[in-house]
Amino acid sequence: MASPTDTQDPFERIYQVCEQVPSGQVATYGDIAAIVGQGCDARTVGHAMAALGSRAASVPWQRIINRTGGISTSGPRQRELLEEEGVAFDDKGHVRMDAHHWAGPSEAWARAHGFTVLPPRDAPAPAAQLKLF
DNA sequence: GTGATGACGATAT
DNA sequence: TATATCGCCATCA
């Protein structure tokens, strides 16, 4: 049996999750893939973004970046859009993931649409903290 | 059906 | 932090 509100199209589900990313925040391809699940891979999300087509006007594709916080698209267009939303970049052109990383959709929303909740990413960076003293 | 390509991720160095 | 290598999955020739 299929899940409720089953869009059947993996790309369509990816677009749905992307639309949940609020303005001023960014999400990584891996995060979107983890939420969508169903064998969706970070690369699959990239393909979906490349196949946006006319959907580019409805999906905040600019808020989807790679894990390094860098922009994979060609041209400064994506950075322009993000800066318009208040996203800060460092001198190297990387997004400040520590300040703009999207924590994921609401658990209620995820369950209502049959998505997976993003795992707790509260990694305390052990090495840094241990070496602090 | 197979091989190559790609808006990637994680690990190792 | 940057680079190199491998793995993963969907699309195209």
Coordinates of C-alpha atoms (C1' of nucleotides) in Angstrom, one line a residue:
Chain A
M1 CA 0.0 0.0 0.0
A2 CA 1.3 3.4 -0.8
S3 CA 1.6 6.2 1.7
P4 CA -1.0 8.9 1.9
T5 CA -0.5 11.9 -0.3
D6 CA 1.8 9.7 -2.3
T7 CA 3.2 11.8 -5.1
Q8 CA 4.7 8.6 -6.5
D9 CA 7.3 10.7 -8.2
P10 CA 10.6 10.9 -6.2
F11 CA 11.4 14.2 -7.7
E12 CA 8.1 15.6 -6.7
R13 CA 8.7 14.6 -3.1
I14 CA 12.0 16.3 -3.2
Y15 CA 10.4 19.5 -4.4
Q16 CA 7.9 19.3 -1.6
V17 CA 10.6 19.1 1.1
C18 CA 12.5 21.9 -0.5
E19 CA 9.5 24.1 -0.3
Q20 CA 9.6 23.6 3.5
V21 CA 12.9 25.4 3.8
P22 CA 12.2 28.8 5.3
S23 CA 13.7 32.0 3.9
G24 CA 17.0 32.9 5.4
Q25 CA 17.9 29.2 6.0
V26 CA 19.6 26.6 3.8
A27 CA 19.6 22.8 3.6
T28 CA 22.1 20.4 2.1
Y29 CA 21.4 17.8 -0.5
G30 CA 22.0 15.1 2.0
D31 CA 19.5 16.5 4.4
I32 CA 16.8 16.6 1.8
A33 CA 17.6 13.1 0.8
A34 CA 17.5 11.9 4.4
I35 CA 14.0 13.5 4.8
V36 CA 12.6 12.1 1.6
G37 CA 14.2 8.7 2.2
Q38 CA 12.9 5.9 0.0
G39 CA 16.4 5.4 -1.4
C40 CA 16.8 9.0 -2.2
D41 CA 20.4 9.9 -2.4
A42 CA 22.1 13.3 -2.1
R43 CA 22.9 12.9 -5.8
T44 CA 19.2 12.2 -6.5
V45 CA 18.4 15.5 -5.0
G46 CA 20.9 17.2 -7.3
H47 CA 19.2 15.6 -10.3
A48 CA 15.9 16.7 -9.1
M49 CA 17.2 20.3 -8.8
A50 CA 18.7 20.1 -12.3
A51 CA 15.3 18.9 -13.6
L52 CA 13.3 21.6 -11.9
G53 CA 12.4 23.2 -15.2
S54 CA 9.3 25.5 -14.8
R55 CA 9.2 24.5 -11.1
A56 CA 12.2 26.7 -10.4
A57 CA 9.7 29.5 -9.9
S58 CA 7.9 27.7 -7.1
V59 CA 10.8 25.7 -5.5
P60 CA 13.4 27.6 -3.4
W61 CA 16.2 25.7 -5.1
Q62 CA 18.7 28.4 -4.1
R63 CA 18.4 27.2 -0.5
I64 CA 19.7 23.8 -1.4
I65 CA 23.5 23.7 -1.2
N66 CA 26.2 21.0 -0.8
R67 CA 27.5 19.8 2.5
T68 CA 30.6 22.1 2.4
G69 CA 28.3 25.1 2.4
G70 CA 29.4 25.9 -1.1
I71 CA 27.2 26.6 -4.2
S72 CA 27.3 24.0 -6.9
T73 CA 25.4 26.0 -9.5
S74 CA 27.1 28.0 -12.2
G75 CA 27.0 31.8 -11.8
P76 CA 26.5 34.0 -8.7
R77 CA 22.7 33.8 -9.2
Q78 CA 22.2 31.5 -6.2
R79 CA 24.4 33.5 -3.9
E80 CA 22.5 36.6 -4.9
L81 CA 19.2 35.1 -4.0
L82 CA 20.5 33.8 -0.7
E83 CA 22.0 37.1 0.3
E84 CA 18.6 38.7 -0.5
E85 CA 17.1 36.4 2.1
G86 CA 19.6 37.4 4.7
V87 CA 22.0 34.4 4.4
A88 CA 25.5 35.3 5.4
F89 CA 28.6 34.1 3.5
D90 CA 32.2 34.0 4.6
D91 CA 35.1 35.4 2.7
K92 CA 35.5 32.1 0.8
G93 CA 32.0 32.1 -0.6
H94 CA 30.7 29.4 1.8
V95 CA 27.4 29.7 3.7
R96 CA 27.6 29.9 7.4
M97 CA 26.1 26.5 8.1
D98 CA 26.3 27.1 11.8
A99 CA 23.9 30.0 11.6
H100 CA 21.7 29.2 8.6
H101 CA 21.5 25.4 8.6
W102 CA 17.9 24.2 8.4
A103 CA 17.0 21.9 11.3
G104 CA 14.4 20.1 9.1
P105 CA 10.6 20.2 8.8
S106 CA 8.1 19.8 11.7
E107 CA 7.7 16.2 12.8
A108 CA 4.0 16.6 12.3
W109 CA 4.4 17.8 8.8
A110 CA 6.8 15.0 7.9
R111 CA 4.5 12.4 9.2
A112 CA 1.5 13.9 7.6
H113 CA 3.2 13.7 4.2
G114 CA 4.9 10.4 4.9
F115 CA 8.4 11.8 5.2
T116 CA 11.2 10.8 7.6
V117 CA 12.2 13.1 10.4
L118 CA 15.7 14.4 10.2
P119 CA 18.0 12.7 12.7
P120 CA 19.3 14.8 15.6
R121 CA 22.3 16.6 14.3
D122 CA 23.5 17.9 17.6
A123 CA 26.9 16.5 17.2
P124 CA 28.9 18.3 19.9
A125 CA 32.1 18.2 17.8
P126 CA 33.9 16.1 20.4
A127 CA 37.4 16.7 19.1
A128 CA 37.1 20.5 19.4
Q129 CA 35.6 20.4 22.8
L130 CA 38.0 17.8 24.2
K131 CA 41.0 19.7 22.9
L132 CA 39.5 22.9 24.3
F133 CA 41.0 22.1 27.7
Chain B
dG1 C1' 21.2 -3.6 -20.9
dT2 C1' 25.7 -1.2 -20.4
dG3 C1' 28.7 2.7 -19.8
dA4 C1' 29.3 7.5 -18.9
dT5 C1' 27.9 11.6 -16.5
dG6 C1' 26.3 14.4 -12.8
dA7 C1' 23.6 21.1 -8.8
dC8 C1' 26.8 14.9 -3.8
dG9 C1' 28.6 12.6 0.7
dA10 C1' 31.9 10.5 3.6
dT11 C1' 36.5 9.2 4.7
dA12 C1' 41.5 9.4 4.3
dT13 C1' 45.7 12.1 3.7
Chain C
dT1 C1' 40.7 23.5 4.8
dA2 C1' 41.7 21.4 0.4
dT3 C1' 42.4 17.4 -2.5
dA4 C1' 41.9 12.6 -3.8
dT5 C1' 39.3 8.4 -3.9
dC6 C1' 35.2 5.5 -3.6
dG7 C1' 30.3 4.8 -3.1
dC8 C1' 25.5 5.8 -4.1
dC9 C1' 21.5 6.5 -7.4
dA10 C1' 18.9 8.5 -11.6
dT11 C1' 19.2 9.9 -16.4
dC12 C1' 20.9 9.8 -21.1
dA13 C1' 23.4 8.0 -25.4

